[in-house]
PDB file of C-alpha atoms in Angstrom:
ATOM      1  CA  MET A   1      68.432  -5.921  10.205  1.00  0.00           C
ATOM      2  CA  LEU A   2      67.110  -6.175  13.745  1.00  0.00           C
ATOM      3  CA  ARG A   3      65.468  -2.810  13.324  1.00  0.00           C
ATOM      4  CA  THR A   4      63.707  -4.036  10.154  1.00  0.00           C
ATOM      5  CA  TYR A   5      62.325  -7.077  11.955  1.00  0.00           C
ATOM      6  CA  VAL A   6      61.130  -4.907  14.824  1.00  0.00           C
ATOM      7  CA  LEU A   7      59.334  -2.512  12.450  1.00  0.00           C
ATOM      8  CA  ARG A   8      57.672  -5.409  10.626  1.00  0.00           C
ATOM      9  CA  ALA A   9      56.543  -6.879  13.906  1.00  0.00           C
ATOM     10  CA  LEU A  10      55.041  -3.569  14.970  1.00  0.00           C
ATOM     11  CA  VAL A  11      53.186  -3.159  11.651  1.00  0.00           C
ATOM     12  CA  ILE A  12      51.791  -6.690  11.841  1.00  0.00           C
ATOM     13  CA  ALA A  13      50.734  -6.142  15.432  1.00  0.00           C
ATOM     14  CA  GLY A  14      49.024  -2.902  14.462  1.00  0.00           C
ATOM     15  CA  VAL A  15      47.058  -4.598  11.677  1.00  0.00           C
ATOM     16  CA  VAL A  16      45.994  -7.404  14.013  1.00  0.00           C
ATOM     17  CA  VAL A  17      44.805  -4.929  16.629  1.00  0.00           C
ATOM     18  CA  ALA A  18      42.957  -2.847  14.010  1.00  0.00           C
ATOM     19  CA  CYS A  19      41.207  -5.898  12.547  1.00  0.00           C
ATOM     20  CA  SER A  20      40.243  -7.126  15.975  1.00  0.00           C
ATOM     21  CA  LYS A  21      38.514  -3.796  16.600  1.00  0.00           C
ATOM     22  CA  GLY A  22      36.518  -3.866  13.359  1.00  0.00           C
ATOM     23  CA  ALA A  23      38.861  -1.764  11.246  1.00  0.00           C
ATOM     24  CA  HIS A  24      39.336  -1.885   7.499  1.00  0.00           C
ATOM     25  CA  ALA A  25      42.658  -1.027   5.944  1.00  0.00           C
ATOM     26  CA  GLN A  26      41.021   1.277   3.359  1.00  0.00           C
ATOM     27  CA  CYS A  27      38.841   3.191   5.845  1.00  0.00           C
ATOM     28  CA  SER A  28      39.738   6.404   7.604  1.00  0.00           C
ATOM     29  CA  ALA A  29      40.403   6.187  11.332  1.00  0.00           C
ATOM     30  CA  ASP A  30      37.055   7.770  12.298  1.00  0.00           C
ATOM     31  CA  ILE A  31      35.045   5.356  10.152  1.00  0.00           C
ATOM     32  CA  ASN A  32      37.021   2.410  11.513  1.00  0.00           C
ATOM     33  CA  ALA A  33      36.307   3.629  15.033  1.00  0.00           C
ATOM     34  CA  ALA A  34      32.574   3.930  14.279  1.00  0.00           C
ATOM     35  CA  PHE A  35      32.456   0.361  12.968  1.00  0.00           C
ATOM     36  CA  ALA A  36      34.393  -0.855  15.975  1.00  0.00           C
ATOM     37  CA  ALA A  37      31.801   0.833  18.225  1.00  0.00           C
ATOM     38  CA  ASN A  38      29.132  -1.113  16.311  1.00  0.00           C
ATOM     39  CA  HIS A  39      31.131  -4.332  16.814  1.00  0.00           C
ATOM     40  CA  SER A  40      31.426  -4.703  13.081  1.00  0.00           C
ATOM     41  CA  THR A  41      33.928  -4.493  10.252  1.00  0.00           C
ATOM     42  CA  ALA A  42      33.497  -2.184   7.272  1.00  0.00           C
ATOM     43  CA  SER A  43      33.520  -3.523   3.760  1.00  0.00           C
ATOM     44  CA  ALA A  44      35.490  -1.673   1.107  1.00  0.00           C
ATOM     45  CA  ALA A  45      32.281   0.080  -0.072  1.00  0.00           C
ATOM     46  CA  GLU A  46      31.445   1.121   3.491  1.00  0.00           C
ATOM     47  CA  CYS A  47      34.700   3.061   3.726  1.00  0.00           C
ATOM     48  CA  ASP A  48      33.185   5.659   1.378  1.00  0.00           C
ATOM     49  CA  ARG A  49      32.621   8.753   3.503  1.00  0.00           C
ATOM     50  CA  SER A  50      29.734   9.958   1.329  1.00  0.00           C
ATOM     51  CA  ARG A  51      27.610   7.055   2.635  1.00  0.00           C
ATOM     52  CA  TYR A  52      27.279   8.816   5.982  1.00  0.00           C
ATOM     53  CA  GLY A  53      25.295  12.056   5.852  1.00  0.00           C
ATOM     54  CA  GLY A  54      26.682  12.758   2.403  1.00  0.00           C
ATOM     55  CA  GLY A  55      30.115  12.982   4.006  1.00  0.00           C
ATOM     56  CA  SER A  56      29.053  15.190   6.904  1.00  0.00           C
ATOM     57  CA  TRP A  57      28.256  14.344  10.525  1.00  0.00           C
ATOM     58  CA  SER A  58      28.277  16.230  13.800  1.00  0.00           C
ATOM     59  CA  GLY A  59      30.805  14.120  15.675  1.00  0.00           C
ATOM     60  CA  PRO A  60      31.976  10.590  16.540  1.00  0.00           C
ATOM     61  CA  GLY A  61      28.695   9.664  18.238  1.00  0.00           C
ATOM     62  CA  ASP A  62      26.654  10.791  15.241  1.00  0.00           C
ATOM     63  CA  LEU A  63      28.886   8.762  12.922  1.00  0.00           C
ATOM     64  CA  VAL A  64      28.424   5.640  15.060  1.00  0.00           C
ATOM     65  CA  VAL A  65      24.635   5.938  14.628  1.00  0.00           C
ATOM     66  CA  ARG A  66      24.941   6.672  10.910  1.00  0.00           C
ATOM     67  CA  VAL A  67      27.110   3.604  10.367  1.00  0.00           C
ATOM     68  CA  ALA A  68      24.389   1.432  11.929  1.00  0.00           C
ATOM     69  CA  LYS A  69      21.468   3.102  10.085  1.00  0.00           C
ATOM     70  CA  ALA A  70      23.265   3.009   6.729  1.00  0.00           C
ATOM     71  CA  ARG A  71      22.863  -0.764   6.709  1.00  0.00           C
ATOM     72  CA  LEU A  72      19.045  -0.761   7.060  1.00  0.00           C
ATOM     73  CA  CYS A  73      18.231  -0.233   3.372  1.00  0.00           C
ATOM     74  CA  PRO A  74      19.984  -0.893   0.066  1.00  0.00           C
ATOM     75  CA  ASP A  75      20.380   2.894  -0.215  1.00  0.00           C
ATOM     76  CA  PRO A  76      22.511   3.855   2.817  1.00  0.00           C
ATOM     77  CA  TRP A  77      21.003   7.342   3.134  1.00  0.00           C
ATOM     78  CA  ILE A  78      17.396   6.220   3.670  1.00  0.00           C
ATOM     79  CA  GLY A  79      17.911   4.681   7.109  1.00  0.00           C
ATOM     80  CA  GLN A  80      19.850   7.717   8.322  1.00  0.00           C
ATOM     81  CA  ILE A  81      17.232  10.159   7.033  1.00  0.00           C
ATOM     82  CA  TYR A  82      14.331   8.279   8.633  1.00  0.00           C
ATOM     83  CA  TRP A  83      16.184   8.213  11.923  1.00  0.00           C
ATOM     84  CA  ASN A  84      16.894  11.945  11.781  1.00  0.00           C
ATOM     85  CA  LEU A  85      13.421  12.994  10.566  1.00  0.00           C
ATOM     86  CA  TYR A  86      11.148  10.524  12.351  1.00  0.00           C
ATOM     87  CA  ASN A  87      13.301   8.925  15.039  1.00  0.00           C
ATOM     88  CA  ARG A  88      12.551   5.447  13.716  1.00  0.00           C
ATOM     89  CA  ASN A  89      13.788   2.882  11.248  1.00  0.00           C
ATOM     90  CA  PRO A  90      12.170   2.699   7.803  1.00  0.00           C
ATOM     91  CA  THR A  91       9.948  -0.242   6.930  1.00  0.00           C
ATOM     92  CA  ALA A  92      10.914  -2.678   4.205  1.00  0.00           C
ATOM     93  CA  ALA A  93       8.398  -0.977   1.902  1.00  0.00           C
ATOM     94  CA  GLU A  94       9.842   2.464   2.655  1.00  0.00           C
ATOM     95  CA  CYS A  95      13.295   1.177   1.789  1.00  0.00           C
ATOM     96  CA  SER A  96      12.006   0.339  -1.704  1.00  0.00           C
ATOM     97  CA  VAL A  97      10.272   3.646  -2.540  1.00  0.00           C
ATOM     98  CA  ASN A  98      11.694   5.724  -5.375  1.00  0.00           C
ATOM     99  CA  TYR A  99      11.705   9.117  -3.645  1.00  0.00           C
ATOM    100  CA  GLY A 100      13.608  10.986  -6.349  1.00  0.00           C
ATOM    101  CA  GLY A 101      15.777  13.966  -5.458  1.00  0.00           C
ATOM    102  CA  ARG A 102      18.936  11.960  -4.806  1.00  0.00           C
ATOM    103  CA  THR A 103      21.271  14.676  -6.018  1.00  0.00           C
ATOM    104  CA  SER A 104      22.560  15.372  -2.525  1.00  0.00           C
ATOM    105  CA  TYR A 105      21.917  14.120   0.988  1.00  0.00           C
ATOM    106  CA  MET A 106      19.879  17.215   1.904  1.00  0.00           C
ATOM    107  CA  ASN A 107      17.824  17.060  -1.301  1.00  0.00           C
ATOM    108  CA  TYR A 108      17.127  13.401  -0.642  1.00  0.00           C
ATOM    109  CA  ALA A 109      15.994  14.193   2.903  1.00  0.00           C
ATOM    110  CA  SER A 110      13.650  16.856   1.494  1.00  0.00           C
ATOM    111  CA  ALA A 111      12.265  14.404  -1.059  1.00  0.00           C
ATOM    112  CA  ILE A 112      11.529  11.814   1.633  1.00  0.00           C
ATOM    113  CA  GLN A 113       9.863  14.433   3.802  1.00  0.00           C
ATOM    114  CA  ALA A 114       7.758  15.647   0.862  1.00  0.00           C
ATOM    115  CA  TYR A 115       6.712  12.057   0.170  1.00  0.00           C
ATOM    116  CA  HIS A 116       5.312  11.716   3.697  1.00  0.00           C
ATOM    117  CA  ASN A 117       3.742  15.180   3.733  1.00  0.00           C
ATOM    118  CA  ALA A 118       1.874  14.699   0.458  1.00  0.00           C
ATOM    119  CA  PRO A 119      -1.916  14.520   0.996  1.00  0.00           C
ATOM    120  CA  ALA A 120      -3.480  11.133   0.499  1.00  0.00           C
ATOM    121  CA  ALA A 121      -5.202  10.677  -2.836  1.00  0.00           C
ATOM    122  CA  ALA A 122      -8.932  11.355  -2.588  1.00  0.00           C
ATOM    123  CA  ALA A 123     -11.063   8.269  -2.991  1.00  0.00           C
ATOM    124  CA  ALA A 124     -12.976   8.147  -6.249  1.00  0.00           C
ATOM    125  CA  PRO A 125     -16.684   8.843  -5.713  1.00  0.00           C
ATOM    126  CA  SER A 126     -18.957   5.834  -5.924  1.00  0.00           C
ATOM    127  CA  PRO A 127     -20.978   5.847  -9.144  1.00  0.00           C
ATOM    128  CA  THR A 128     -24.748   6.352  -8.896  1.00  0.00           C
ATOM    129  CA  PHE A 129     -27.022   4.348 -11.185  1.00  0.00           C
ATOM    130  CA  TYR A 130     -30.756   4.498 -11.856  1.00  0.00           C
ATOM    131  CA  VAL A 131     -33.398   2.360 -13.569  1.00  0.00           C
ATOM    132  CA  ASP A 132     -35.144   4.369 -16.270  1.00  0.00           C
ATOM    133  CA  ALA A 133     -38.723   4.030 -17.575  1.00  0.00           C
ATOM    134  CA  ASN A 134     -37.597   1.329 -20.008  1.00  0.00           C
ATOM    135  CA  ARG A 135     -35.935  -0.631 -17.172  1.00  0.00           C
ATOM    136  CA  ASN A 136     -32.433   0.071 -18.432  1.00  0.00           C
ATOM    137  CA  LEU A 137     -29.695   0.687 -15.890  1.00  0.00           C
ATOM    138  CA  VAL A 138     -28.423   4.217 -16.539  1.00  0.00           C
ATOM    139  CA  ASP A 139     -25.904   6.578 -14.921  1.00  0.00           C
ATOM    140  CA  ALA A 140     -26.499  10.141 -13.735  1.00  0.00           C
ATOM    141  CA  SER A 141     -26.137  11.356 -17.352  1.00  0.00           C
ATOM    142  CA  HIS A 142     -28.838   8.897 -18.484  1.00  0.00           C
ATOM    143  CA  ARG A 143     -26.282   6.848 -20.383  1.00  0.00           C
ATOM    144  CA  VAL A 144     -27.294   3.179 -20.532  1.00  0.00           C
ATOM    145  CA  ILE A 145     -24.918   1.053 -18.443  1.00  0.00           C
ATOM    146  CA  ALA A 146     -26.849  -2.202 -18.868  1.00  0.00           C
ATOM    147  CA  ALA A 147     -29.884  -2.887 -21.026  1.00  0.00           C
ATOM    148  CA  ALA A 148     -33.143  -4.083 -19.499  1.00  0.00           C
ATOM    149  CA  GLY A 149     -33.112  -7.789 -18.737  1.00  0.00           C
ATOM    150  CA  THR A 150     -29.324  -8.047 -18.609  1.00  0.00           C
ATOM    151  CA  PHE A 151     -28.811  -7.212 -14.932  1.00  0.00           C
ATOM    152  CA  ASP A 152     -30.258  -7.736 -11.480  1.00  0.00           C
ATOM    153  CA  LEU A 153     -30.265  -5.381  -8.518  1.00  0.00           C
ATOM    154  CA  ARG A 154     -28.509  -6.312  -5.300  1.00  0.00           C
ATOM    155  CA  ASP A 155     -27.619  -4.508  -2.094  1.00  0.00           C
ATOM    156  CA  ALA A 156     -24.165  -4.123  -0.577  1.00  0.00           C
ATOM    157  CA  ASN A 157     -24.455  -7.627   0.928  1.00  0.00           C
ATOM    158  CA  GLY A 158     -25.355  -9.231  -2.392  1.00  0.00           C
ATOM    159  CA  ASN A 159     -29.035  -9.699  -1.560  1.00  0.00           C
ATOM    160  CA  PRO A 160     -31.652  -9.148  -4.304  1.00  0.00           C
ATOM    161  CA  VAL A 161     -33.340  -5.749  -4.138  1.00  0.00           C
ATOM    162  CA  THR A 162     -37.139  -5.398  -4.640  1.00  0.00           C
ATOM    163  CA  LEU A 163     -38.222  -2.325  -6.540  1.00  0.00           C
ATOM    164  CA  VAL A 164     -40.913  -0.526  -4.553  1.00  0.00           C
ATOM    165  CA  ALA A 165     -43.408   1.998  -5.901  1.00  0.00           C
ATOM    166  CA  ALA A 166     -44.466   4.950  -3.799  1.00  0.00           C
ATOM    167  CA  GLY A 167     -47.174   4.235  -1.290  1.00  0.00           C
ATOM    168  CA  GLY A 168     -47.832   0.575  -1.782  1.00  0.00           C
ATOM    169  CA  GLY A 169     -44.813  -1.662  -1.637  1.00  0.00           C
ATOM    170  CA  ASN A 170     -45.507  -2.741  -5.228  1.00  0.00           C
ATOM    171  CA  LEU A 171     -43.734  -2.539  -8.558  1.00  0.00           C
ATOM    172  CA  VAL A 172     -46.562  -0.983 -10.552  1.00  0.00           C
ATOM    173  CA  ALA A 173     -46.808  -1.265 -14.291  1.00  0.00           C
ATOM    174  CA  ALA A 174     -48.509   1.339 -16.460  1.00  0.00           C
ATOM    175  CA  GLY A 175     -52.278   0.998 -16.318  1.00  0.00           C
ATOM    176  CA  GLY A 176     -52.412  -0.624 -12.896  1.00  0.00           C
ATOM    177  CA  GLY A 177     -51.038  -4.131 -13.382  1.00  0.00           C
ATOM    178  CA  ASN A 178     -48.899  -5.079 -10.405  1.00  0.00           C
ATOM    179  CA  LEU A 179     -45.818  -7.252 -10.685  1.00  0.00           C
ATOM    180  CA  VAL A 180     -45.743  -7.807  -6.920  1.00  0.00           C
ATOM    181  CA  ALA A 181     -48.858  -7.436  -4.821  1.00  0.00           C
ATOM    182  CA  ALA A 182     -48.559  -5.920  -1.350  1.00  0.00           C
ATOM    183  CA  GLY A 183     -48.044  -8.624   1.254  1.00  0.00           C
ATOM    184  CA  GLY A 184     -48.894 -11.490  -1.087  1.00  0.00           C
ATOM    185  CA  GLY A 185     -46.032 -12.163  -3.444  1.00  0.00           C
ATOM    186  CA  ASN A 186     -48.485 -12.479  -6.383  1.00  0.00           C
ATOM    187  CA  LEU A 187     -47.977 -11.666 -10.021  1.00  0.00           C
ATOM    188  CA  VAL A 188     -51.137  -9.703 -10.874  1.00  0.00           C
ATOM    189  CA  ALA A 189     -52.061  -9.167 -14.469  1.00  0.00           C
ATOM    190  CA  ALA A 190     -54.433  -6.474 -15.669  1.00  0.00           C
ATOM    191  CA  GLY A 191     -57.951  -7.783 -15.160  1.00  0.00           C
ATOM    192  CA  GLY A 192     -57.235  -9.963 -12.177  1.00  0.00           C
ATOM    193  CA  GLY A 193     -55.238 -13.038 -13.229  1.00  0.00           C
ATOM    194  CA  ASN A 194     -52.780 -13.962 -10.483  1.00  0.00           C
ATOM    195  CA  MET A 195     -49.768 -16.184 -10.048  1.00  0.00           C
ATOM    196  CA  THR A 196     -50.298 -16.876  -6.375  1.00  0.00           C
ATOM    197  CA  GLY A 197     -47.829 -17.475  -3.573  1.00  0.00           C
ATOM    198  CA  GLN A 198     -49.028 -21.109  -3.703  1.00  0.00           C
ATOM    199  CA  ARG A 199     -47.315 -21.465  -7.111  1.00  0.00           C
ATOM    200  CA  SER A 200     -50.646 -21.648  -9.052  1.00  0.00           C
ATOM    201  CA  VAL A 201     -51.409 -19.820 -12.251  1.00  0.00           C
ATOM    202  CA  MET A 202     -54.981 -18.499 -12.117  1.00  0.00           C
ATOM    203  CA  SER A 203     -57.151 -16.665 -14.591  1.00  0.00           C
ATOM    204  CA  ALA A 204     -59.892 -14.210 -13.848  1.00  0.00           C
ATOM    205  CA  GLY A 205     -62.576 -15.798 -11.712  1.00  0.00           C
ATOM    206  CA  SER A 206     -60.069 -17.977  -9.825  1.00  0.00           C
ATOM    207  CA  LYS A 207     -60.113 -20.916 -12.239  1.00  0.00           C
ATOM    208  CA  LYS A 208     -56.831 -22.841 -12.037  1.00  0.00           C
ATOM    209  CA  VAL A 209     -55.117 -23.535 -15.328  1.00  0.00           C
ATOM    210  CA  PHE A 210     -52.259 -25.588 -13.896  1.00  0.00           C
ATOM    211  CA  ILE A 211     -50.178 -25.955 -10.763  1.00  0.00           C
ATOM    212  CA  VAL A 212     -46.424 -25.511 -10.871  1.00  0.00           C
ATOM    213  CA  ARG A 213     -44.716 -28.250  -8.846  1.00  0.00           C
ATOM    214  CA  HIS A 214     -41.033 -28.548  -7.807  1.00  0.00           C
TER     215      HIS A 214
END
């Protein structure tokens, strides 16, 4: 009877000591020791040896690191692989990537490495548009993107763009009528009628028809 009490006391004492060192009753001794080194206690799921390097590690020190890195992401392998490949912890975004290839620890490591080695996607070329003879906005294949009168032209800063004809700074209509006169901001009709910069509509011979007021 005394012997039974002594054995029970020793078992209880052993459990207390193990728990105080971060042990879990379901874990193997080496996993318990690794958690104790991390000042932590393993959950039942963390006793699974496959969580750490797919069940393979180089020694007690390696297992201590793997135990810590396995807690960085929902998938316990990701933190360990980033530490081994890149000597750093994964970001929150990297923890959430679907890398594929999770058939084994080594395949998963290869999939993560391939993800980071993949070339960045080439940026799509900026489209080039032109204004045709009918003042439609067309692409490089002369396909109409916007019909005349349904768009305005602006630069990268959103400022209106003035169409300039070669040589004169004017938008020149067929036959010589200018929409914008050089330096004057006038609407010039064929034959000489102007809408001047002073907001007056004038016919040939400079007779005012009316003045536009704001």
